[in-house]
Amino acid sequence: MLRFRLGLRCAACALISSLLSTSTTVAQITIDANFDSGSLKSYSVTRAAINLVGRDSYAFGQHPLGGDHWRWMYFKATGVLNTNPTFSVAGEFGGDNTDYPPTLANHELADHEMVYSYDGVNWEFFPHANNTLQNIGDGNSANDLFTFNLGSNFTQNEVYVAYAIPYTYARSTAHTQKVIASPWATPTASGNANGVIGQSPAGVDDIGRSIPALDLYAYRITNPATDSATPKHRVMIATGQHASETLGIYTYEGLVDWLISDDPRAAALRDKTEILGYPTLNASGRYAGLNRSMLQWQNTDSNGYWYPNAVSSSDYVSPQRTEQMINGEAMRADKAATPGAVTDLFLDFHSSVPDYNIAGPNGEGGGGRDDWGYITNNAASLNNPWWLALKELQPNLLEETSGTTAASKTLTGFALGFLNAQMSVTLENQFGISRPISFYQDYGKNVGLAMYEAWIRVDNPLAADFDEDGDVDAGDLAAWKLGFGTLSDAQHYQGDANNDGVVDGADLLVWQRQFGGTSPPIAIPEPTGVLQLFTGLMFMSLLWYQSHRRLLLKHELQLAPT
């Protein structure tokens, strides 16, 4: 009996020790948001939950600075290994002006999934099934409560948590240097050798953190060998105006990555098009973890001050809005630095909280919501070849008409009024659809492919016109060389002249015969001795590859067990 009692006492001690250990582990969780794009006002930890107080910064109309609401959130939690805490955020979410005040059915967090990452690079979504949205519609938004958890233990000691997949200022800097290192990009006329067009002013954010001055960037993408006195198509692209709208920045990144890629279609576009890019419209706000405002003016939306002349304080010169002025004046100078009076296309990349009024049968989000483009409500814009091509390439994209004019003080209005843009578009990505980064990067690629299809691609290209720009030239040989060795499912642009799904010497022979030809074809010149030698070498390479492959297969069959 004594032994039994001692056993019970030991078991009880072990249980108490285990509970105390668990409680201590959770209590040791610490949170930090003092880094690039980080955003959190305060927090507290209990045994079962991490209680978060969101950053109160300017969101929109009825959500000015000081309104006790939250939107952008990004922090690192340490001490979470083998724990599954519930995160709770009290107070009103800083939505937009649509459907306000919100109900449970149309609340901007109804479909939303927060994200987490162990390394700050690879992101996953918290399961929607574990979310709760409480006290909505009780007449007091201060009682609102949003909770989320993983549903299983974290497998590492540190985890990053954010409202949406972050895009830091540091990533923009690194990406800019990658772009400028490409043979197809240079700093613009307004920038220095590193692409720097100026700096944001240093300052103190709404929670007392010192934010340093930050470089602002711009670059020009084109094939410099085709520059001449003849104007090229001109495209101007910009992003990051609203600091927390990160999905639009990923779409911008996907476009730029494709523009400087080896894709023969991108090469053909570069031959006849210049793209001027501005990736850091609001470097200070992004670094400081703000929502829609800039550090210098933390209680206004910068997208209402794009005007270069002093008028009723609705401009960027009086009082001075430094980052806007630097970017705006750089755009004007860069446009004037190359031939041509017009800008064929201006694109401003944004993201949006869920908007249940912008939906359609092709929308893939809840209620048919999805990404959209604000298109000026006139026939020229609605039927613009680039826009029509983009909608074909990106079927989920919705169309929303805009009343923007050259007098509007938005960035797209600035483009119409001061950059002579023939088409000026805001592209919006809706939050709350839980898509990976790759989706937005592919979308960006399609934005570029739509330019290629609208301006470069011809209807009936010759078989050897692999980039389908209307002539058979060295660019097509480069496309064939890039695709050579593709053994299945090859596309025409990869160098498949005879439509057999393979890129080989036979396709090179077609290019050799059609070199110099245009659509419709013209007389075919005789091949030179050098070209014949090159053709022979390619055939020899292919024959060696095929024979070597057969020998390997035979050897594998001989070694196979019987």
Coordinates of C-alpha atoms in Angstrom, one line a residue:
M1 CA 0.0 0.0 0.0
L2 CA 2.8 2.4 0.9
R3 CA 4.5 1.6 -2.5
F4 CA 1.2 2.3 -4.3
R5 CA 0.8 5.7 -2.5
L6 CA 4.3 6.6 -3.4
G7 CA 3.7 5.7 -7.0
L8 CA 0.6 7.9 -7.1
R9 CA 2.5 10.8 -5.5
C10 CA 5.3 10.4 -8.1
A11 CA 2.8 10.3 -10.9
A12 CA 1.1 13.5 -9.6
C13 CA 4.4 15.2 -9.3
A14 CA 5.3 14.3 -12.8
L15 CA 2.0 15.6 -14.1
I16 CA 2.4 18.9 -12.2
S17 CA 5.9 19.2 -13.5
S18 CA 4.7 18.6 -17.0
L19 CA 2.0 21.3 -16.7
L20 CA 4.4 23.8 -15.2
S21 CA 6.8 23.1 -18.0
T22 CA 4.2 23.7 -20.6
S23 CA 3.0 26.9 -19.0
T24 CA 6.6 28.1 -18.7
T25 CA 7.3 27.3 -22.3
V26 CA 4.4 29.3 -23.5
A27 CA 5.1 32.2 -21.1
Q28 CA 8.6 32.4 -22.6
I29 CA 7.3 33.3 -26.0
T30 CA 8.5 36.7 -27.0
I31 CA 7.6 38.8 -30.0
D32 CA 9.6 41.3 -32.0
A33 CA 8.5 43.5 -35.0
N34 CA 11.4 45.9 -35.0
F35 CA 12.7 45.1 -38.5
D36 CA 12.1 46.0 -42.1
S37 CA 8.3 46.1 -42.8
G38 CA 7.6 44.8 -39.3
S39 CA 4.4 46.1 -37.7
L40 CA 2.9 45.5 -34.2
K41 CA 1.9 47.9 -31.4
S42 CA 2.1 45.5 -28.4
Y43 CA 1.3 42.0 -27.2
S44 CA 0.8 39.9 -24.1
V45 CA 1.1 36.1 -23.6
T46 CA -1.1 33.9 -21.6
R47 CA -1.0 30.1 -21.2
A48 CA -3.3 29.5 -24.2
A49 CA -3.0 32.6 -26.3
I50 CA -0.9 35.4 -27.7
N51 CA -2.9 38.6 -27.6
L52 CA -1.9 41.1 -30.2
V53 CA -2.6 44.8 -30.4
G54 CA -2.4 45.8 -34.1
R55 CA -0.7 48.9 -35.3
D56 CA -3.0 51.9 -35.6
S57 CA -1.9 53.6 -38.9
Y58 CA -3.8 55.2 -41.7
A59 CA -5.8 52.7 -43.7
F60 CA -8.6 54.6 -45.5
G61 CA -11.4 57.2 -45.2
Q62 CA -13.1 56.2 -41.9
H63 CA -9.8 54.7 -40.6
P64 CA -7.4 57.7 -40.0
L65 CA -4.4 57.6 -37.7
G66 CA -5.6 57.3 -34.2
G67 CA -8.8 55.5 -34.9
D68 CA -7.9 52.3 -32.9
H69 CA -8.0 49.9 -35.9
W70 CA -5.4 47.6 -37.5
R71 CA -4.5 46.2 -40.8
W72 CA -0.9 45.4 -41.7
M73 CA 0.8 43.1 -39.2
Y74 CA 4.2 41.4 -39.4
F75 CA 6.2 40.1 -36.5
K76 CA 8.5 37.3 -35.3
A77 CA 7.6 35.0 -32.4
T78 CA 10.4 33.2 -30.5
G79 CA 10.0 30.3 -28.2
V80 CA 7.1 28.6 -30.1
L81 CA 8.7 25.1 -30.7
N82 CA 6.2 22.3 -29.9
T83 CA 3.5 24.8 -29.1
N84 CA 0.2 25.7 -30.8
P85 CA -0.8 29.0 -29.4
T86 CA -4.0 30.9 -30.6
F87 CA -3.3 34.4 -31.8
S88 CA -6.0 36.9 -31.1
V89 CA -6.3 40.4 -32.4
A90 CA -8.8 42.7 -30.7
G91 CA -10.4 45.8 -32.2
E92 CA -11.6 47.0 -35.6
F93 CA -10.0 45.9 -38.8
G94 CA -9.0 48.9 -41.0
G95 CA -11.0 48.1 -44.1
D96 CA -12.0 50.3 -47.0
N97 CA -15.1 52.4 -47.7
T98 CA -17.1 49.5 -49.2
D99 CA -19.8 47.8 -47.2
Y100 CA -19.2 49.8 -44.1
P101 CA -19.9 49.0 -41.3
P102 CA -19.2 45.4 -42.2
T103 CA -21.2 42.3 -41.4
L104 CA -20.0 38.7 -40.9
A105 CA -20.9 38.0 -44.5
N106 CA -18.8 40.8 -46.1
H107 CA -16.1 41.4 -43.5
E108 CA -12.7 41.8 -45.0
L109 CA -11.4 39.1 -42.7
A110 CA -14.2 36.6 -43.4
D111 CA -12.1 34.7 -46.1
H112 CA -8.7 35.8 -44.9
E113 CA -5.8 33.6 -43.9
M114 CA -2.8 35.0 -42.1
V115 CA 0.6 33.6 -43.2
Y116 CA 3.6 32.2 -41.4
S117 CA 7.2 31.3 -42.2
Y118 CA 10.1 29.8 -40.4
D119 CA 12.7 31.5 -42.5
G120 CA 11.0 34.7 -43.7
V121 CA 11.2 33.5 -47.3
N122 CA 8.9 30.4 -47.7
W123 CA 5.4 31.2 -46.6
E124 CA 2.4 29.1 -45.7
F125 CA -1.2 30.0 -44.8
F126 CA -2.8 29.5 -41.4
P127 CA -5.9 27.2 -42.0
H128 CA -9.1 29.1 -42.5
A129 CA -10.9 26.5 -40.5
N130 CA -9.1 27.6 -37.4
N131 CA -10.1 31.3 -37.7
T132 CA -12.8 32.9 -35.6
L133 CA -14.4 36.3 -36.2
Q134 CA -16.4 37.4 -33.2
N135 CA -18.7 40.3 -32.0
I136 CA -19.0 41.7 -35.6
G137 CA -22.1 44.0 -35.9
D138 CA -22.7 44.5 -32.3
G139 CA -22.5 48.3 -32.8
N140 CA -19.1 48.6 -31.1
S141 CA -16.1 47.8 -33.3
A142 CA -13.8 47.9 -30.3
N143 CA -15.3 44.5 -29.3
D144 CA -14.3 42.9 -32.6
L145 CA -12.0 39.8 -32.1
F146 CA -10.2 37.9 -34.8
T147 CA -8.4 34.7 -33.8
F148 CA -6.3 32.2 -35.7
N149 CA -4.0 29.2 -35.0
L150 CA -2.1 26.5 -36.9
G151 CA -4.0 23.6 -35.5
S152 CA -0.7 21.7 -34.8
N153 CA 2.5 22.5 -33.1
F154 CA 5.1 24.7 -34.6
T155 CA 8.2 22.7 -35.6
Q156 CA 10.8 25.4 -35.1
N157 CA 11.5 27.8 -32.3
E158 CA 11.1 31.0 -34.4
V159 CA 8.2 31.8 -36.7
Y160 CA 7.3 34.9 -38.7
V161 CA 3.6 35.8 -38.8
A162 CA 2.1 38.4 -41.1
Y163 CA -1.2 39.7 -42.5
A164 CA -0.1 38.7 -46.0
I165 CA 3.1 37.6 -47.6
P166 CA 5.6 40.4 -46.9
Y167 CA 7.7 42.2 -49.5
T168 CA 10.4 44.1 -47.7
Y169 CA 12.3 47.2 -48.8
A170 CA 15.5 45.1 -48.7
R171 CA 14.0 42.7 -51.3
S172 CA 13.2 45.7 -53.6
T173 CA 16.8 46.8 -53.2
A174 CA 18.3 43.4 -54.0
H175 CA 15.9 42.9 -56.9
T176 CA 16.8 46.3 -58.3
Q177 CA 20.5 45.4 -58.3
K178 CA 19.8 42.1 -60.0
V179 CA 17.9 43.9 -62.7
I180 CA 20.6 46.5 -63.3
A181 CA 23.2 43.8 -63.5
S182 CA 21.3 42.3 -66.4
P183 CA 22.5 43.2 -69.9
W184 CA 19.0 44.5 -70.7
A185 CA 18.7 47.1 -67.9
T186 CA 20.4 50.4 -67.1
P187 CA 19.7 53.2 -64.6
T188 CA 17.4 55.8 -66.0
A189 CA 18.5 59.3 -67.0
S190 CA 17.4 60.6 -63.6
G191 CA 19.5 58.1 -61.6
N192 CA 23.1 57.3 -60.6
A193 CA 25.1 54.2 -61.6
N194 CA 23.2 52.2 -58.9
G195 CA 19.8 53.3 -60.2
V196 CA 19.3 55.6 -57.2
I197 CA 17.0 58.6 -58.1
G198 CA 17.0 60.1 -54.6
Q199 CA 16.3 59.3 -50.9
S200 CA 13.2 59.3 -48.7
P201 CA 13.4 61.6 -45.7
A202 CA 14.4 60.0 -42.4
G203 CA 11.9 60.4 -39.6
V204 CA 10.0 58.8 -36.6
D205 CA 7.0 56.6 -37.2
D206 CA 3.7 56.5 -35.2
I207 CA 5.1 54.1 -32.5
G208 CA 8.3 56.1 -32.0
R209 CA 10.8 54.1 -34.1
S210 CA 13.5 56.0 -36.0
I211 CA 13.4 55.2 -39.7
P212 CA 16.5 56.0 -41.8
A213 CA 16.7 57.7 -45.1
L214 CA 16.2 55.1 -47.9
D215 CA 17.3 55.0 -51.5
L216 CA 14.6 55.2 -54.2
Y217 CA 15.2 53.4 -57.5
A218 CA 14.4 53.4 -61.2
Y219 CA 15.7 51.5 -64.2
R220 CA 15.2 51.2 -68.0
I221 CA 14.7 47.8 -69.6
T222 CA 15.3 47.5 -73.4
N223 CA 17.7 46.1 -75.9
P224 CA 20.2 49.1 -76.1
A225 CA 21.5 47.8 -79.5
T226 CA 18.2 48.7 -81.1
D227 CA 18.0 52.3 -79.7
S228 CA 17.8 54.9 -82.4
A229 CA 16.1 58.2 -83.2
T230 CA 13.0 56.2 -84.0
P231 CA 10.7 56.0 -80.9
K232 CA 10.1 52.6 -79.3
H233 CA 6.9 51.5 -77.6
R234 CA 7.2 53.1 -74.1
V235 CA 5.8 51.4 -71.0
M236 CA 6.1 52.9 -67.5
I237 CA 5.5 50.7 -64.4
A238 CA 5.4 51.5 -60.7
T239 CA 4.6 49.8 -57.4
G240 CA 4.8 50.1 -53.7
Q241 CA 2.7 53.3 -53.3
H242 CA 0.6 51.8 -50.6
A243 CA 3.1 50.2 -48.2
S244 CA 1.3 47.1 -47.2
E245 CA -0.1 46.1 -50.6
T246 CA 2.6 43.5 -51.1
L247 CA 0.8 41.2 -53.7
G248 CA 1.0 43.9 -56.3
I249 CA 4.8 44.2 -55.7
Y250 CA 5.2 40.5 -56.4
T251 CA 3.2 40.9 -59.6
Y252 CA 5.5 43.8 -60.6
E253 CA 8.5 41.6 -59.8
G254 CA 7.2 38.8 -62.0
L255 CA 6.8 41.2 -64.9
V256 CA 10.3 42.6 -64.5
D257 CA 11.9 39.1 -64.1
W258 CA 10.3 38.1 -67.4
L259 CA 11.3 41.3 -69.2
I260 CA 15.0 40.6 -68.5
S261 CA 14.7 36.8 -69.1
D262 CA 16.0 34.7 -72.0
D263 CA 12.5 34.1 -73.2
P264 CA 12.6 34.8 -77.0
R265 CA 9.3 36.7 -76.7
A266 CA 10.8 39.0 -74.1
A267 CA 13.8 39.5 -76.3
A268 CA 11.6 40.4 -79.2
L269 CA 9.7 42.9 -77.0
R270 CA 12.9 44.5 -75.8
D271 CA 14.0 45.1 -79.4
K272 CA 11.0 47.4 -79.9
T273 CA 10.0 48.5 -76.5
E274 CA 11.5 50.4 -73.5
I275 CA 10.1 49.9 -70.0
L276 CA 10.8 52.4 -67.3
G277 CA 10.4 50.9 -63.8
Y278 CA 9.9 52.6 -60.4
P279 CA 9.8 49.9 -57.6
T280 CA 10.0 52.1 -54.5
L281 CA 7.3 54.7 -54.6
N282 CA 7.0 54.6 -50.8
A283 CA 10.2 53.1 -49.4
S284 CA 9.7 54.8 -46.0
G285 CA 6.2 53.5 -45.5
R286 CA 7.1 50.0 -46.4
Y287 CA 10.2 49.9 -44.2
A288 CA 8.2 51.4 -41.3
G289 CA 5.4 48.9 -41.7
L290 CA 2.7 51.4 -42.5
N291 CA -0.5 50.7 -44.4
R292 CA -1.2 53.3 -47.1
S293 CA 0.7 56.3 -46.0
M294 CA 4.3 57.6 -46.2
L295 CA 6.5 58.3 -43.2
Q296 CA 6.6 62.0 -43.9
W297 CA 2.8 62.3 -44.0
Q298 CA 1.4 59.4 -41.9
N299 CA -2.2 60.4 -41.8
T300 CA -2.9 60.8 -45.6
D301 CA -3.1 58.6 -48.6
S302 CA -0.4 59.6 -51.0
N303 CA -2.5 58.5 -54.0
G304 CA -4.3 61.9 -54.0
Y305 CA -1.3 64.2 -54.3
W306 CA 0.2 63.3 -57.7
Y307 CA 0.4 66.8 -59.0
P308 CA 3.6 68.7 -59.8
N309 CA 2.2 72.3 -59.4
A310 CA 1.1 74.0 -56.2
V311 CA -2.7 73.9 -56.1
S312 CA -4.9 73.8 -52.9
S313 CA -2.3 71.6 -51.1
S314 CA -3.4 68.7 -53.3
D315 CA 0.0 68.3 -54.8
Y316 CA 3.5 67.0 -54.0
V317 CA 5.4 70.4 -54.0
S318 CA 3.6 72.6 -51.4
P319 CA 3.9 71.2 -48.8
Q320 CA 6.6 69.0 -50.1
R321 CA 5.9 65.3 -50.3
T322 CA 9.5 64.2 -50.9
E323 CA 9.2 60.6 -52.1
Q324 CA 6.4 61.5 -54.4
M325 CA 8.2 64.5 -55.8
I326 CA 11.4 62.5 -56.4
N327 CA 9.5 59.7 -58.2
G328 CA 7.2 62.0 -60.1
E329 CA 10.0 64.3 -61.4
A330 CA 12.1 61.3 -62.3
M331 CA 9.3 59.9 -64.4
R332 CA 9.0 63.1 -66.3
A333 CA 12.7 63.4 -66.8
D334 CA 13.1 59.8 -67.9
K335 CA 10.3 60.0 -70.4
A336 CA 11.8 63.1 -71.9
A337 CA 15.3 61.4 -72.2
T338 CA 14.4 59.1 -75.1
P339 CA 12.6 59.7 -78.4
G340 CA 8.8 59.8 -78.6
A341 CA 6.1 62.0 -77.2
V342 CA 3.7 59.3 -75.8
T343 CA 3.7 56.6 -73.2
D344 CA 1.8 53.7 -74.7
L345 CA 1.0 52.1 -71.3
F346 CA 1.3 53.1 -67.7
L347 CA 0.8 50.5 -64.9
D348 CA 0.4 51.1 -61.2
F349 CA 0.5 47.8 -59.2
H350 CA -1.6 47.6 -56.0
S351 CA -3.4 45.1 -53.7
S352 CA -6.7 45.4 -52.0
V353 CA -8.6 44.1 -49.0
P354 CA -11.4 41.8 -50.2
D355 CA -14.1 43.6 -52.1
Y356 CA -17.3 41.6 -52.5
N357 CA -18.7 44.2 -54.9
I358 CA -15.9 43.4 -57.4
A359 CA -16.7 39.9 -58.5
G360 CA -17.6 38.0 -61.6
P361 CA -18.3 34.5 -63.0
N362 CA -14.6 34.0 -63.7
G363 CA -13.5 35.1 -60.2
E364 CA -11.9 32.3 -58.1
G365 CA -12.2 33.9 -54.6
G366 CA -15.2 33.7 -52.3
G367 CA -18.3 35.1 -53.9
G368 CA -16.6 35.4 -57.3
R369 CA -14.1 38.0 -56.0
D370 CA -10.7 38.2 -57.7
D371 CA -8.0 40.5 -59.0
W372 CA -9.1 43.3 -61.2
G373 CA -7.9 46.2 -63.4
Y374 CA -9.2 49.7 -63.1
I375 CA -9.8 50.7 -66.8
T376 CA -10.7 54.2 -67.9
N377 CA -14.3 54.1 -69.1
N378 CA -13.9 54.7 -72.8
A379 CA -13.8 52.6 -75.9
A380 CA -10.1 53.1 -76.6
S381 CA -9.1 51.8 -73.2
L382 CA -11.7 49.0 -72.9
N383 CA -10.7 47.7 -76.3
N384 CA -7.0 48.3 -76.0
P385 CA -5.1 45.4 -77.6
W386 CA -2.9 45.0 -74.5
W387 CA -5.9 44.8 -72.2
L388 CA -7.7 42.3 -74.4
A389 CA -4.6 40.1 -74.6
L390 CA -4.1 40.2 -70.8
K391 CA -7.6 39.1 -70.1
E392 CA -7.1 36.1 -72.4
L393 CA -3.9 35.2 -70.7
Q394 CA -5.2 35.8 -67.1
P395 CA -8.8 34.5 -67.1
N396 CA -9.4 35.2 -63.5
L397 CA -8.8 38.9 -64.0
L398 CA -11.9 41.2 -63.6
E399 CA -12.6 44.5 -65.2
E400 CA -13.7 47.6 -63.2
T401 CA -14.2 50.9 -65.0
S402 CA -12.5 54.0 -63.6
G403 CA -13.4 57.6 -63.8
T404 CA -9.7 58.7 -63.8
T405 CA -8.9 61.6 -66.1
A406 CA -5.8 63.8 -66.8
A407 CA -7.0 66.1 -64.0
S408 CA -7.1 63.3 -61.4
K409 CA -4.4 63.5 -58.7
T410 CA -3.9 59.8 -58.5
L411 CA -0.8 58.3 -60.1
T412 CA -2.7 57.0 -63.1
G413 CA -4.1 60.5 -63.5
F414 CA -0.6 61.9 -63.3
A415 CA 0.4 59.5 -66.1
L416 CA -2.5 60.7 -68.3
G417 CA -1.8 64.4 -67.6
F418 CA 2.0 64.6 -67.4
L419 CA 3.4 61.5 -69.0
N420 CA 1.1 61.5 -72.0
A421 CA -0.1 58.0 -71.3
Q422 CA -2.4 56.5 -73.9
M423 CA -3.5 53.8 -71.5
S424 CA -3.2 54.2 -67.7
V425 CA -4.2 51.3 -65.5
T426 CA -4.2 50.3 -61.8
L427 CA -3.9 46.6 -61.3
E428 CA -5.3 45.3 -58.0
N429 CA -4.7 41.9 -56.3
Q430 CA -7.3 41.0 -53.8
F431 CA -6.2 39.7 -50.4
G432 CA -8.1 36.8 -48.9
I433 CA -7.7 34.2 -51.8
S434 CA -4.6 32.5 -50.3
R435 CA -2.4 32.1 -53.4
P436 CA 1.4 31.4 -53.4
I437 CA 4.0 33.9 -54.6
S438 CA 4.4 32.0 -57.8
F439 CA 0.8 32.9 -58.8
Y440 CA 1.6 36.6 -58.8
Q441 CA 4.9 36.2 -60.5
D442 CA 3.2 34.2 -63.3
Y443 CA 0.5 36.9 -63.5
G444 CA 3.3 39.5 -63.9
K445 CA 4.8 37.4 -66.7
N446 CA 1.4 37.5 -68.4
V447 CA 1.3 41.3 -68.2
G448 CA 4.5 41.3 -70.2
L449 CA 3.3 38.6 -72.7
A450 CA 0.2 40.7 -73.3
M451 CA 2.5 43.6 -74.5
Y452 CA 4.3 41.1 -76.8
E453 CA 1.1 39.8 -78.2
A454 CA -0.4 43.3 -78.7
W455 CA 2.6 45.0 -80.3
I456 CA 5.1 42.4 -81.5
R457 CA 3.6 39.1 -82.5
V458 CA 2.4 38.7 -86.1
D459 CA -0.6 36.6 -87.2
N460 CA 1.2 34.3 -89.7
P461 CA 4.8 34.0 -88.9
L462 CA 7.2 31.9 -91.0
A463 CA 8.1 28.5 -89.6
A464 CA 11.6 29.8 -88.6
D465 CA 10.3 33.1 -87.1
F466 CA 10.5 31.6 -83.6
D467 CA 9.9 34.9 -81.8
E468 CA 7.0 35.6 -84.2
D469 CA 8.0 39.2 -84.8
G470 CA 7.6 39.1 -88.5
D471 CA 11.1 38.4 -89.7
V472 CA 13.7 35.5 -89.6
D473 CA 16.9 36.9 -88.1
A474 CA 19.6 36.4 -85.5
G475 CA 16.9 36.6 -82.7
D476 CA 15.3 33.5 -84.0
L477 CA 18.7 31.7 -84.1
A478 CA 19.1 32.7 -80.5
A479 CA 15.7 31.2 -79.7
W480 CA 16.6 27.9 -81.4
K481 CA 20.0 27.7 -79.6
L482 CA 18.2 28.3 -76.3
G483 CA 15.6 25.5 -77.0
F484 CA 18.0 23.1 -78.7
G485 CA 17.8 19.6 -77.0
T486 CA 14.1 19.9 -76.0
L487 CA 12.9 16.4 -76.7
S488 CA 9.1 16.7 -76.1
D489 CA 6.3 19.3 -76.0
A490 CA 8.5 22.0 -77.5
Q491 CA 6.7 25.2 -78.5
H492 CA 7.3 27.2 -81.7
Y493 CA 8.9 30.1 -79.8
Q494 CA 11.4 27.6 -78.3
G495 CA 12.7 26.8 -81.8
D496 CA 10.4 24.1 -83.1
A497 CA 10.0 25.0 -86.8
N498 CA 8.4 21.7 -88.0
N499 CA 5.9 21.3 -85.2
D500 CA 7.2 17.9 -84.1
G501 CA 7.6 18.8 -80.4
V502 CA 11.4 18.5 -80.6
V503 CA 14.0 21.2 -81.1
D504 CA 16.8 19.7 -83.2
G505 CA 19.0 20.2 -86.3
A506 CA 16.0 19.9 -88.6
D507 CA 14.6 23.1 -87.2
L508 CA 17.9 24.8 -87.7
L509 CA 17.8 23.8 -91.4
V510 CA 14.4 25.5 -91.7
W511 CA 15.9 28.6 -90.1
Q512 CA 18.9 28.5 -92.5
R513 CA 16.6 28.3 -95.5
Q514 CA 14.3 31.1 -94.3
F515 CA 16.9 33.4 -92.9
G516 CA 16.2 37.0 -93.9
G517 CA 12.6 36.2 -94.8
T518 CA 9.6 38.2 -93.6
S519 CA 5.9 37.5 -93.5
P520 CA 5.0 37.1 -96.3
P521 CA 8.2 35.3 -97.3
I522 CA 10.8 36.9 -99.6
A523 CA 13.7 35.3 -101.6
I524 CA 15.8 33.0 -99.5
P525 CA 19.6 33.7 -99.7
E526 CA 22.1 30.9 -100.1
P527 CA 23.7 29.7 -96.9
T528 CA 27.3 30.7 -96.1
G529 CA 30.1 28.3 -95.5
V530 CA 30.1 29.2 -91.8
L531 CA 26.4 28.6 -91.5
Q532 CA 26.7 25.2 -93.3
L533 CA 29.5 24.2 -90.9
F534 CA 27.4 25.3 -87.9
T535 CA 24.5 23.2 -89.2
G536 CA 26.7 20.2 -89.6
L537 CA 28.0 20.5 -86.1
M538 CA 24.5 20.7 -84.7
F539 CA 23.5 17.6 -86.6
M540 CA 26.5 15.8 -85.3
S541 CA 25.7 16.9 -81.8
L542 CA 22.2 15.6 -82.1
L543 CA 23.3 12.3 -83.7
W544 CA 25.8 11.8 -80.9
Y545 CA 23.1 12.5 -78.3
Q546 CA 20.6 10.0 -79.8
S547 CA 23.2 7.2 -80.3
H548 CA 24.6 7.8 -76.7
R549 CA 21.0 7.6 -75.4
R550 CA 20.4 4.3 -77.2
L551 CA 23.7 2.8 -75.8
L552 CA 22.7 3.8 -72.3
L553 CA 19.3 2.3 -72.7
K554 CA 20.8 -0.9 -74.1
H555 CA 23.2 -1.1 -71.2
E556 CA 20.4 -0.6 -68.7
L557 CA 18.4 -3.4 -70.3
Q558 CA 21.4 -5.8 -70.1
L559 CA 21.9 -5.0 -66.4
A560 CA 18.2 -5.3 -65.6
P561 CA 17.3 -8.4 -63.4
T562 CA 15.5 -11.2 -65.2

